[in-house]
Short mmCIF file of N, CA and C in Angstrom, two decimals:
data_model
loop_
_atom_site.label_atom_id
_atom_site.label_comp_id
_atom_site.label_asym_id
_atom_site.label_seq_id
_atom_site.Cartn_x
_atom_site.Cartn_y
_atom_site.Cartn_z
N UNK A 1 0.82 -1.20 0.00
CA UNK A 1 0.00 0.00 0.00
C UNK A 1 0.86 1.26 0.00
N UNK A 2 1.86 1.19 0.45
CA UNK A 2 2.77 2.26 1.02
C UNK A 2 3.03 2.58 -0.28
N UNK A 3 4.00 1.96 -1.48
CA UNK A 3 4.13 2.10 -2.70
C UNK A 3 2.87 2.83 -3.58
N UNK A 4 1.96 1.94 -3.72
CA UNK A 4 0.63 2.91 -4.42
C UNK A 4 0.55 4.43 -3.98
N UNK A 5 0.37 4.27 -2.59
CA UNK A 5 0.09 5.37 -1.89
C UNK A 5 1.07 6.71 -2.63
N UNK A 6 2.33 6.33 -2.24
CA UNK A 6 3.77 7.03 -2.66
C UNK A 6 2.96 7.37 -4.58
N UNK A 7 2.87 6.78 -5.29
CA UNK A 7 3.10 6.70 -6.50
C UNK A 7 2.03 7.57 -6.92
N UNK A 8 0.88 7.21 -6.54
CA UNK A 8 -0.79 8.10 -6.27
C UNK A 8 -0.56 9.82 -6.07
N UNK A 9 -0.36 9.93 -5.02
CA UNK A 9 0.11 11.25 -4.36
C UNK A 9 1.21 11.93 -4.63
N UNK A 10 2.29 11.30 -5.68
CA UNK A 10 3.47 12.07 -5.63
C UNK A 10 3.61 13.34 -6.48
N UNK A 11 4.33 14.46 -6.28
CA UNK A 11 4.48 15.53 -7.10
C UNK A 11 4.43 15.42 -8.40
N UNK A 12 3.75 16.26 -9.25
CA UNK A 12 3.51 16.21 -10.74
C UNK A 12 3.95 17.14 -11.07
N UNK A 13 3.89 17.69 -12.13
CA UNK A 13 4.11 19.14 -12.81
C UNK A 13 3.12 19.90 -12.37
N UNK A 14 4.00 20.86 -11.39
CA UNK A 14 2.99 21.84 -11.19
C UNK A 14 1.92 21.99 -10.15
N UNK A 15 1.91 20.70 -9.57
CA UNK A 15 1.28 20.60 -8.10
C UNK A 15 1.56 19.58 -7.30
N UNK A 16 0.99 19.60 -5.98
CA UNK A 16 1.42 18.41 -5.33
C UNK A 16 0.03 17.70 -4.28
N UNK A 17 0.30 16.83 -4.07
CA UNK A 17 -0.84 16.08 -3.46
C UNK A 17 -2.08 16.11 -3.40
N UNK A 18 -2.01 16.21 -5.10
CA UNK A 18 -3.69 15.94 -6.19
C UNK A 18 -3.58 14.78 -6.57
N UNK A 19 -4.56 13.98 -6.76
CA UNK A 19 -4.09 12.97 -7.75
C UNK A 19 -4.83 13.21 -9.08
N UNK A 20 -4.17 12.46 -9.85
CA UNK A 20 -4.20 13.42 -10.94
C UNK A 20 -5.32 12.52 -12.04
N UNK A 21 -6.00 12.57 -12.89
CA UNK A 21 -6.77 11.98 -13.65
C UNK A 21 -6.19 10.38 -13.97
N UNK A 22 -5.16 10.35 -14.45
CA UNK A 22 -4.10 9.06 -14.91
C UNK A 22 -4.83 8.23 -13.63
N UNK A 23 -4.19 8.94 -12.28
CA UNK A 23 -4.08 7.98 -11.39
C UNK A 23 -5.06 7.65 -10.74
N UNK A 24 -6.20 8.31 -10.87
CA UNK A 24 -7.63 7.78 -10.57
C UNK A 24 -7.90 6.81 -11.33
N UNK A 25 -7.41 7.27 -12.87
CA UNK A 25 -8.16 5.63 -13.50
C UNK A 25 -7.33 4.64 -13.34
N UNK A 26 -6.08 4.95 -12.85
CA UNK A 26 -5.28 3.43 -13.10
C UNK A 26 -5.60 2.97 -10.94
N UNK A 27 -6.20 3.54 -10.72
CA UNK A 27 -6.57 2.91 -9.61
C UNK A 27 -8.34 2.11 -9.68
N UNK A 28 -8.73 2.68 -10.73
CA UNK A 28 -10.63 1.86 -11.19
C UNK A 28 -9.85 0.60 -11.59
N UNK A 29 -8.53 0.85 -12.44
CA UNK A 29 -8.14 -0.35 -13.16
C UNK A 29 -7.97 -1.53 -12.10
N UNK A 30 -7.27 -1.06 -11.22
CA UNK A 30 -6.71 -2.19 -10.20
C UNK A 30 -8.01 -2.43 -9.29
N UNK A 31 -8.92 -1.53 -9.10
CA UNK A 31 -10.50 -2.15 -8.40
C UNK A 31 -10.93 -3.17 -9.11
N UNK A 32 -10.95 -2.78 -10.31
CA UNK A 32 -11.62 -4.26 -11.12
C UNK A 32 -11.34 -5.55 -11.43
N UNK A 33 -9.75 -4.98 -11.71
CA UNK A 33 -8.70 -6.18 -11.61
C UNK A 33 -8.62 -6.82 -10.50
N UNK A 34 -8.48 -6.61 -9.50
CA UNK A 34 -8.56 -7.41 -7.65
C UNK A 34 -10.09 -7.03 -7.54
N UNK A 35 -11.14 -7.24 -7.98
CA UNK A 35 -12.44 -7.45 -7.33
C UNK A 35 -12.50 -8.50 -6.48
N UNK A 36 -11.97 -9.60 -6.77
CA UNK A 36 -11.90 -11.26 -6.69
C UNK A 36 -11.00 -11.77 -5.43
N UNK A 37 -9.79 -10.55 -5.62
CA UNK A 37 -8.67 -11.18 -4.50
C UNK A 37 -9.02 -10.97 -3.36
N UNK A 38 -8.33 -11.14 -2.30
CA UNK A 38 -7.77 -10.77 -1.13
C UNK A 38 -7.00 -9.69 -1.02
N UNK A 39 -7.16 -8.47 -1.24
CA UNK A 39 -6.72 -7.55 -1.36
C UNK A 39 -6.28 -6.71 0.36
N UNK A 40 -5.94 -5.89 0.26
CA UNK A 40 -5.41 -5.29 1.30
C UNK A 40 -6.31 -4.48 2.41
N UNK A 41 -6.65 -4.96 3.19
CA UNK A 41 -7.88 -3.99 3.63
C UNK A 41 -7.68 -2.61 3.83
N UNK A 42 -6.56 -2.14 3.63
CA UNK A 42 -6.52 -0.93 3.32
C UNK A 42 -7.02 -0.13 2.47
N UNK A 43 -7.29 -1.03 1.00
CA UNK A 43 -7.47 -0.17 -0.25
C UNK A 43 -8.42 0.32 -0.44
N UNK A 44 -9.56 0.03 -0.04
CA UNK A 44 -11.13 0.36 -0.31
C UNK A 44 -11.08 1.53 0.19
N UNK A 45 -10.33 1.86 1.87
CA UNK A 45 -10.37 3.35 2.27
C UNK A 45 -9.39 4.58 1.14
N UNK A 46 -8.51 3.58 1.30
CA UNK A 46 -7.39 4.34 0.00
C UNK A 46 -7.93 4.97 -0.65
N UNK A 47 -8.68 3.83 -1.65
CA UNK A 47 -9.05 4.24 -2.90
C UNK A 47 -10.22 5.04 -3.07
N UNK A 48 -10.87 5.20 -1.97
CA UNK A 48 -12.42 5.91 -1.40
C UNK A 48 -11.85 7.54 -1.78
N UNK A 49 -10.73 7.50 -0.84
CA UNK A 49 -10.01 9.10 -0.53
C UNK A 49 -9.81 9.57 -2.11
N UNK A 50 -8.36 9.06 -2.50
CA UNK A 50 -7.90 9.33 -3.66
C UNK A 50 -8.61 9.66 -4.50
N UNK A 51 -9.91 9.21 -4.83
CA UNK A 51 -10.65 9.20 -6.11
C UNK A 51 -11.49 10.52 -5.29
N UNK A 52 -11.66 10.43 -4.34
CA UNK A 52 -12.40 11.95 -3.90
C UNK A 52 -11.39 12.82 -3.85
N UNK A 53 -10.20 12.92 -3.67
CA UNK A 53 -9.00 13.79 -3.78
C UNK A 53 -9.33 14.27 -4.85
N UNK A 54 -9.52 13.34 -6.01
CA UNK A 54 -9.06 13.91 -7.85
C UNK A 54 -11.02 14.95 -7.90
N UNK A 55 -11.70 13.95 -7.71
CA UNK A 55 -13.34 14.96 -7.86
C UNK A 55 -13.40 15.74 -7.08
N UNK A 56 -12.71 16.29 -5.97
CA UNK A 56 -13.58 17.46 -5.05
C UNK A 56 -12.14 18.15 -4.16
N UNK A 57 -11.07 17.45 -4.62
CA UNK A 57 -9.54 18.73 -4.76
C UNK A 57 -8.88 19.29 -5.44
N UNK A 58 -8.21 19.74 -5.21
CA UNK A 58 -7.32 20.97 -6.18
C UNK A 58 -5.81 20.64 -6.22
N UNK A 59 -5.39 20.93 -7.51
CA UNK A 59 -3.67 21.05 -7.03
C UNK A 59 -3.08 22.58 -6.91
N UNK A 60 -2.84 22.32 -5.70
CA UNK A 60 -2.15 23.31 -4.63
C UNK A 60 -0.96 23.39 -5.51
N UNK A 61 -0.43 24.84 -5.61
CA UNK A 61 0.80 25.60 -6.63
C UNK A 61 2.00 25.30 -5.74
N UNK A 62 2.23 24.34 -4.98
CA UNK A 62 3.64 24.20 -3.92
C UNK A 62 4.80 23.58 -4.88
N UNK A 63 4.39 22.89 -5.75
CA UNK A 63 5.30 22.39 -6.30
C UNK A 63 5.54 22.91 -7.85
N UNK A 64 6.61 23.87 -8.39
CA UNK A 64 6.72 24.37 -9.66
C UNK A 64 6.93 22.82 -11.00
N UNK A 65 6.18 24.20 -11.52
CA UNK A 65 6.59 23.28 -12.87
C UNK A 65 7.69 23.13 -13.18
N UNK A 66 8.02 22.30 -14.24
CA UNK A 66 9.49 21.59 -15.05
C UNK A 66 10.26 23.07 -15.35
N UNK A 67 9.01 24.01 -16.18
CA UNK A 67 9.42 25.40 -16.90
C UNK A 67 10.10 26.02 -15.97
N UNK A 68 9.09 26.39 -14.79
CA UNK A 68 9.51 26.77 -13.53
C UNK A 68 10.98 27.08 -12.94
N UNK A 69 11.19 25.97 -12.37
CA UNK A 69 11.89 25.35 -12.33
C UNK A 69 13.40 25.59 -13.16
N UNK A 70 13.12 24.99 -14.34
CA UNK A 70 14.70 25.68 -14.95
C UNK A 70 14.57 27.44 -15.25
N UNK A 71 13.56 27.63 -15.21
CA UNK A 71 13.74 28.96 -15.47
C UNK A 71 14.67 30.07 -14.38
N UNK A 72 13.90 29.56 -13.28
CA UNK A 72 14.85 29.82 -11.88
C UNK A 72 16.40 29.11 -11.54
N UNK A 73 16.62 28.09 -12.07
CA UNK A 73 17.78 27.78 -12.44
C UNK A 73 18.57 28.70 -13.31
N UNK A 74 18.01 28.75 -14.45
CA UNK A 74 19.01 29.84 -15.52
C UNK A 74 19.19 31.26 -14.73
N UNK A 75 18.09 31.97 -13.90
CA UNK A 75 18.48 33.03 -13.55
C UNK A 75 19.32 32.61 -12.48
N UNK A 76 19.10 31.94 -11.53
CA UNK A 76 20.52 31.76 -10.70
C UNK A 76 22.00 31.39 -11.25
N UNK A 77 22.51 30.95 -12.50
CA UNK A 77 23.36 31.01 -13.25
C UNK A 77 23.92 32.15 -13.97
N UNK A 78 22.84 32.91 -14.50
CA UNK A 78 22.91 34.34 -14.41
C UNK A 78 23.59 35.43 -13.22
N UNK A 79 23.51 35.08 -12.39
CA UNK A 79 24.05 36.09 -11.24
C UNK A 79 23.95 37.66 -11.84
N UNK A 80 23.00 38.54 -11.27
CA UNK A 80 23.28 40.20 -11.80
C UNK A 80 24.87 40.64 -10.82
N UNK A 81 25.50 41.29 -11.43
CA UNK A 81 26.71 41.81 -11.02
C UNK A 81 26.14 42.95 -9.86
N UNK A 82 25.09 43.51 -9.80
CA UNK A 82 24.60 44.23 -8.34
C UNK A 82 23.83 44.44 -8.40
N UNK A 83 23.65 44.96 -7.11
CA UNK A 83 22.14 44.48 -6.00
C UNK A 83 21.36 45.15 -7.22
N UNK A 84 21.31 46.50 -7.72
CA UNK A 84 20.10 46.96 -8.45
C UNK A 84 19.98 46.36 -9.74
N UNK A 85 20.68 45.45 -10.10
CA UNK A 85 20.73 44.66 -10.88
C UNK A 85 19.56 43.16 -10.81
N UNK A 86 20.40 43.29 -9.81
CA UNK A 86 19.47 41.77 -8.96
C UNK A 86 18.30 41.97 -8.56
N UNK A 87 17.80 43.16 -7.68
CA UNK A 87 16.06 43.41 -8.01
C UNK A 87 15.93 43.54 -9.44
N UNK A 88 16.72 44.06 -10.19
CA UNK A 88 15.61 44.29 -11.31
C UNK A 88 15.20 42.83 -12.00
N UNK A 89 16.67 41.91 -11.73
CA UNK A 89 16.11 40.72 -12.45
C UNK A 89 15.62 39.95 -11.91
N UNK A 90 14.94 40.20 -10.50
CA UNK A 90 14.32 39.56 -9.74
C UNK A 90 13.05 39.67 -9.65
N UNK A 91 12.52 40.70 -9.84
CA UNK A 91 11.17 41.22 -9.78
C UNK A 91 10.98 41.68 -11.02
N UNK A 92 11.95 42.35 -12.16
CA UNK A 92 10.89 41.95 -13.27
C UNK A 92 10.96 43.95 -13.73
N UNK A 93 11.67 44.53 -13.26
CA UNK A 93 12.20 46.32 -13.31
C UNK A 93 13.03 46.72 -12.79
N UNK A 94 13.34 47.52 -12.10
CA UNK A 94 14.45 48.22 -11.74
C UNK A 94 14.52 48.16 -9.93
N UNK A 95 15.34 48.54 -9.06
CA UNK A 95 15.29 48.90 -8.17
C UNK A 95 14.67 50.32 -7.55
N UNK A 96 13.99 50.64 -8.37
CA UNK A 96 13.70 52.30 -7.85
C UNK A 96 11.91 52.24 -7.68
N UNK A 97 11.91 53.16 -7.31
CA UNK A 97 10.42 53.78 -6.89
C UNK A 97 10.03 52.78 -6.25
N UNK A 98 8.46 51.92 -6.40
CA UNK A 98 8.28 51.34 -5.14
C UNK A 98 8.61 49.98 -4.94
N UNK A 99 9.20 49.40 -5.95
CA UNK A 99 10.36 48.35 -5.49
C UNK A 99 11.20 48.52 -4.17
N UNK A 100 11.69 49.67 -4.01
CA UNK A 100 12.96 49.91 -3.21
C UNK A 100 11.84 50.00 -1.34
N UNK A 101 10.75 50.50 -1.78
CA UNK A 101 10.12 50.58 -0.43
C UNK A 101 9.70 49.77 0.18
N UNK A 102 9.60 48.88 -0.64
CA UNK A 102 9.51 47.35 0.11
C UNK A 102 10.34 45.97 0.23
N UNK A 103 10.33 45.56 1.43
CA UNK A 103 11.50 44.76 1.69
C UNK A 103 11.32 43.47 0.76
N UNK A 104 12.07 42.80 0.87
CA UNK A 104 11.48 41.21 0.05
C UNK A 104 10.66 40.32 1.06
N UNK A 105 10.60 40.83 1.99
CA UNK A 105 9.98 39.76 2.95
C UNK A 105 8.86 40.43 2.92
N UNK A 106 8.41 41.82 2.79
CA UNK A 106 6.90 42.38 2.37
C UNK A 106 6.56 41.57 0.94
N UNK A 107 7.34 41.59 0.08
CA UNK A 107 7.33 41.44 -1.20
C UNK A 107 6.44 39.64 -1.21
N UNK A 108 7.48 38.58 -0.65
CA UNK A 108 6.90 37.49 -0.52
C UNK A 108 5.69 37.53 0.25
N UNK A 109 5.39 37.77 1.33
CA UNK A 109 4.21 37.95 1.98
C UNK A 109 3.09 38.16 1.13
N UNK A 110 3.38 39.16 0.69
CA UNK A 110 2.14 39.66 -0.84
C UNK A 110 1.65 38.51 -1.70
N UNK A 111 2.77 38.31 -2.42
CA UNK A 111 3.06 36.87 -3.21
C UNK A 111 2.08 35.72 -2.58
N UNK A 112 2.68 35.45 -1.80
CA UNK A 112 1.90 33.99 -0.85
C UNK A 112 0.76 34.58 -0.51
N UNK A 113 0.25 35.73 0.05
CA UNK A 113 -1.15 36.02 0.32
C UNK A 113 -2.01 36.28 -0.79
N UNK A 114 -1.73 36.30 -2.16
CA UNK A 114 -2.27 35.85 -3.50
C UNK A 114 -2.47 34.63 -3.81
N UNK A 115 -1.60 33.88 -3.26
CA UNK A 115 -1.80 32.49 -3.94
C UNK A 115 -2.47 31.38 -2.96
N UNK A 116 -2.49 31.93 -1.55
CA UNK A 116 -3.43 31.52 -0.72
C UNK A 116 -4.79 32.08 -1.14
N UNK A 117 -5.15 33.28 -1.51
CA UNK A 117 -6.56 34.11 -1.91
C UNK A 117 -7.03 32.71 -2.87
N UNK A 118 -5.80 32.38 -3.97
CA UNK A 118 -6.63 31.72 -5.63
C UNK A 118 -6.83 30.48 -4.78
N UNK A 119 -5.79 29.95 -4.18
CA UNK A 119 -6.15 28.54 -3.49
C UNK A 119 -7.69 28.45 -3.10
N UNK A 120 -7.68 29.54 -2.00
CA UNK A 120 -9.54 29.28 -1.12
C UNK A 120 -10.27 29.75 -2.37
N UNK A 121 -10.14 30.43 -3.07
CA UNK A 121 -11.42 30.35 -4.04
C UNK A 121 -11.10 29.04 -5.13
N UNK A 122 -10.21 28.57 -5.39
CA UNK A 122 -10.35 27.32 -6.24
C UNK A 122 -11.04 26.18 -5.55
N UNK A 123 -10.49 26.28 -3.64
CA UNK A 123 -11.22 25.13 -3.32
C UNK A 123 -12.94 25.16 -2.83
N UNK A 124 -12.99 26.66 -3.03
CA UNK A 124 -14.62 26.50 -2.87
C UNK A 124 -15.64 26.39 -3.86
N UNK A 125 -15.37 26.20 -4.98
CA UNK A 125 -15.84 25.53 -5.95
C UNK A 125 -15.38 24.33 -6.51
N UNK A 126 -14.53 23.61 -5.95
CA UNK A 126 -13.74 22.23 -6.63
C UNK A 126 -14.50 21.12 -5.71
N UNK A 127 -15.08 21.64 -4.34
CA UNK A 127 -16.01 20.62 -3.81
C UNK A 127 -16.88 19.81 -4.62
N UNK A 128 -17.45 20.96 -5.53
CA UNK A 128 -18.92 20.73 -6.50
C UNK A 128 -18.01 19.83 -7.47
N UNK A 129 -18.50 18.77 -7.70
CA UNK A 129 -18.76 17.45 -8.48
C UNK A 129 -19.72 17.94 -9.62
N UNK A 130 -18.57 18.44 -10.90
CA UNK A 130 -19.33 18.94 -11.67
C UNK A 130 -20.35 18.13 -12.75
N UNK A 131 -20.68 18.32 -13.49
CA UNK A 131 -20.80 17.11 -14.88
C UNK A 131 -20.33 16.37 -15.70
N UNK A 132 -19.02 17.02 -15.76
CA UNK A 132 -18.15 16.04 -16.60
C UNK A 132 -17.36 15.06 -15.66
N UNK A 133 -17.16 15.52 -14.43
CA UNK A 133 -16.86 14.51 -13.49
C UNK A 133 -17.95 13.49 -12.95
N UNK A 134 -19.37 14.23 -13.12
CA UNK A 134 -20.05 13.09 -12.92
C UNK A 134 -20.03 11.68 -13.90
N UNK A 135 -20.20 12.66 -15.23
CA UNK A 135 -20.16 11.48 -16.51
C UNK A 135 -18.76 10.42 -16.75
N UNK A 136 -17.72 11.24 -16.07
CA UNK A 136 -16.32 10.72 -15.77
C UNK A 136 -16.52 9.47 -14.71
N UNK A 137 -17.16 9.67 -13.70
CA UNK A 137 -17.66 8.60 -12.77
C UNK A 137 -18.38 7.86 -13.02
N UNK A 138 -19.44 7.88 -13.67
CA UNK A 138 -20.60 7.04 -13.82
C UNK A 138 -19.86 5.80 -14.82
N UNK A 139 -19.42 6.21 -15.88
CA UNK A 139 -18.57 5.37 -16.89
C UNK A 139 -17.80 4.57 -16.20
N UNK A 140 -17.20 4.85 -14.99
CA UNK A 140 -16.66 3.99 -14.19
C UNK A 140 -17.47 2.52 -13.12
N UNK A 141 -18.23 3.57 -12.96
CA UNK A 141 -19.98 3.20 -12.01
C UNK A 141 -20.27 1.81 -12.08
N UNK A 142 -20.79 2.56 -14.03
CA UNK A 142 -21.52 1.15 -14.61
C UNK A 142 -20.87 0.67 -15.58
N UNK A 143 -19.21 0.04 -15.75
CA UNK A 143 -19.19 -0.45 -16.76
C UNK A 143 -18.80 -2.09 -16.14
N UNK A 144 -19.46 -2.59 -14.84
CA UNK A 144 -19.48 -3.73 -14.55
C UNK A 144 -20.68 -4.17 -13.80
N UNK A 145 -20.98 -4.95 -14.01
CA UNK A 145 -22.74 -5.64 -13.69
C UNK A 145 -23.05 -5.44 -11.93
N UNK A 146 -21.61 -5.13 -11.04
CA UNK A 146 -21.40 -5.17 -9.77
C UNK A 146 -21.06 -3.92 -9.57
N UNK A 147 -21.11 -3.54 -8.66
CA UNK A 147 -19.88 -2.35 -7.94
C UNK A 147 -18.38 -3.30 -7.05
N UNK A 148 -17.29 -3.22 -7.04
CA UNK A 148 -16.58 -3.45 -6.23
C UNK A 148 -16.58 -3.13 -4.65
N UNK A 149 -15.79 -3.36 -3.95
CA UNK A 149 -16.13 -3.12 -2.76
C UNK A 149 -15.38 -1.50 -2.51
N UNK A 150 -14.45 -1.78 -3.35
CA UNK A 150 -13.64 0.23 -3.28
C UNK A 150 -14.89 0.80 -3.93
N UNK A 151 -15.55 0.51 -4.85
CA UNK A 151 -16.65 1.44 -5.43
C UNK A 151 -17.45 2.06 -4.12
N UNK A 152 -18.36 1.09 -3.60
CA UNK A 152 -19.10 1.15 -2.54
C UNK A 152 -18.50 2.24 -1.58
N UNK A 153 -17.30 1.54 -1.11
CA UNK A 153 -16.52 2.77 -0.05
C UNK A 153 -16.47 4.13 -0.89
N UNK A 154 -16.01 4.28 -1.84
CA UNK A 154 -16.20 5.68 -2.58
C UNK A 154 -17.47 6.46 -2.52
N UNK A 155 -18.53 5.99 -2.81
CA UNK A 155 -20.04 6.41 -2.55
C UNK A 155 -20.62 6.75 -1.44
N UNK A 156 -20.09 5.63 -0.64
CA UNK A 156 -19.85 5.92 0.76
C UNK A 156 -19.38 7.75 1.37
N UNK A 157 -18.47 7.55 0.97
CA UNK A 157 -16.93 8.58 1.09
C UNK A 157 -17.91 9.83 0.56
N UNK A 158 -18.56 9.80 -1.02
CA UNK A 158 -18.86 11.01 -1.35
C UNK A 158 -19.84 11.25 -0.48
N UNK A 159 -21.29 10.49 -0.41
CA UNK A 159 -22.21 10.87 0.27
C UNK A 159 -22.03 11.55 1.94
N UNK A 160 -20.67 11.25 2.25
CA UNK A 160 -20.46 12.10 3.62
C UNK A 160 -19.91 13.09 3.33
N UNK A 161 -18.61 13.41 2.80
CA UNK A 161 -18.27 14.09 2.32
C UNK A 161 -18.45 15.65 1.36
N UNK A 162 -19.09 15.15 -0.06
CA UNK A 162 -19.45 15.99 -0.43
C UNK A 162 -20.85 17.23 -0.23
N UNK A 163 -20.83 18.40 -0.41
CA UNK A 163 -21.86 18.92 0.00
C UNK A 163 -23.08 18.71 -0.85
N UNK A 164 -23.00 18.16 -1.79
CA UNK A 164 -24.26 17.89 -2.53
C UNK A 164 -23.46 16.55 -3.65
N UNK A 165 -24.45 16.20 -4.60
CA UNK A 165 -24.11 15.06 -5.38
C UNK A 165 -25.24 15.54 -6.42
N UNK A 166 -24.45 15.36 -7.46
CA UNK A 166 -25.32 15.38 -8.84
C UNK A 166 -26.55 14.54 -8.40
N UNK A 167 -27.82 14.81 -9.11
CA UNK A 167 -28.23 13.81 -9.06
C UNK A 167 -28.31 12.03 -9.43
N UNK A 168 -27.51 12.29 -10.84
CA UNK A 168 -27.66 10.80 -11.30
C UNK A 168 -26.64 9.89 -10.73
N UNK A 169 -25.51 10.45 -9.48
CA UNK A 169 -24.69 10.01 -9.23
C UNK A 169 -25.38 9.36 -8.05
N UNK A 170 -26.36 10.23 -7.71
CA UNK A 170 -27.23 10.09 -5.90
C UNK A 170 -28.08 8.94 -6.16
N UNK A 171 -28.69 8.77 -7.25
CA UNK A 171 -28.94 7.51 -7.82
C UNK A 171 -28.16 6.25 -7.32
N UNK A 172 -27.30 5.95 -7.44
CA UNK A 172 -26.66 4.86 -7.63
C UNK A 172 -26.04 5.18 -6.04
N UNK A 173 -25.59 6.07 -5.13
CA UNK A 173 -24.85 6.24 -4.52
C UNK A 173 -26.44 5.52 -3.44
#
């Protein structure tokens, strides 16, 4: 479990501890595939979460992209030869006017209190289980004569969880 778990949740491009479309379905895959076994009694809760992770979370901006990433690399290879150099290629202008009045630790503060603002408004609409995630689910739902037992726990999971449920999902749930 520890492995899935690790592999499920791990950093992607660009966010971190979403799971990401891929890994929702390659986890329906392995529900269907072990319907039969002795499986881990762990997984049904696992797989309950995860798949509500991907319908009703967000990926959180903690982890930069690939672009990101080297991009901030090349400018640290860059080195500006001085400081007014280095704000300017740091922020994107010069050191003067109201660059200079604010410290970088005002500067980040700002920064992060923006991207906390987009966070809470992304996650107060990412609860809602839209339509194409419903139709994304249902295809999953019904494309076996049974539900599995991770299915069940998932339905489970949403019906506490979420603040409302499509209807055709409340159906079956």
């Amino acid at each position: 479990m520890q492995a899935l778990r690790a592999a499920v949740f791990a950093a992607v491009d660009g966010s971190s501890l979403h799971v990401s479309r891929a890994s929702a379905e390659g986890l329906f895959h392995i529900a269907h595939a072990t319907k039969d076994a002795a499986n881990d009694p762990e997984f049904d809760d696992f797989f309950a979460k995860a798949i509500g992770n991907y319908l009703m979370g967000i990926a959180f901006r903690w982890t930069p992209s690939r672009t990101e990433a080297l991009e901030t690399e090349k400018w640290l290879d860059d080195k500006p030869a001085d400081f007014s150099r280095f704000l300017g290629a740091m922020f994107g202008g010069t050191a003067s006017g109201d660059l200079a009045a604010k410290t970088l630790n005002e500067i980040d503060g700002e920064r992060l209190r923006e991207k906390n603002a987009a966070d809470a408004r992304e996650m107060a609409t990412a609860v809602e289980i839209d339509g194409a995630e419903t139709d994304w689910l249902m295809a999953h739902l019904t494309r076996a004569e049974e539900l599995t037992s991770a299915e069940k726990a998932l339905l489970t999971f949403l019906r506490q969880e979420a603040p409302s449920l499509p209807e055709r999902l409340a159906a079956v749930a």
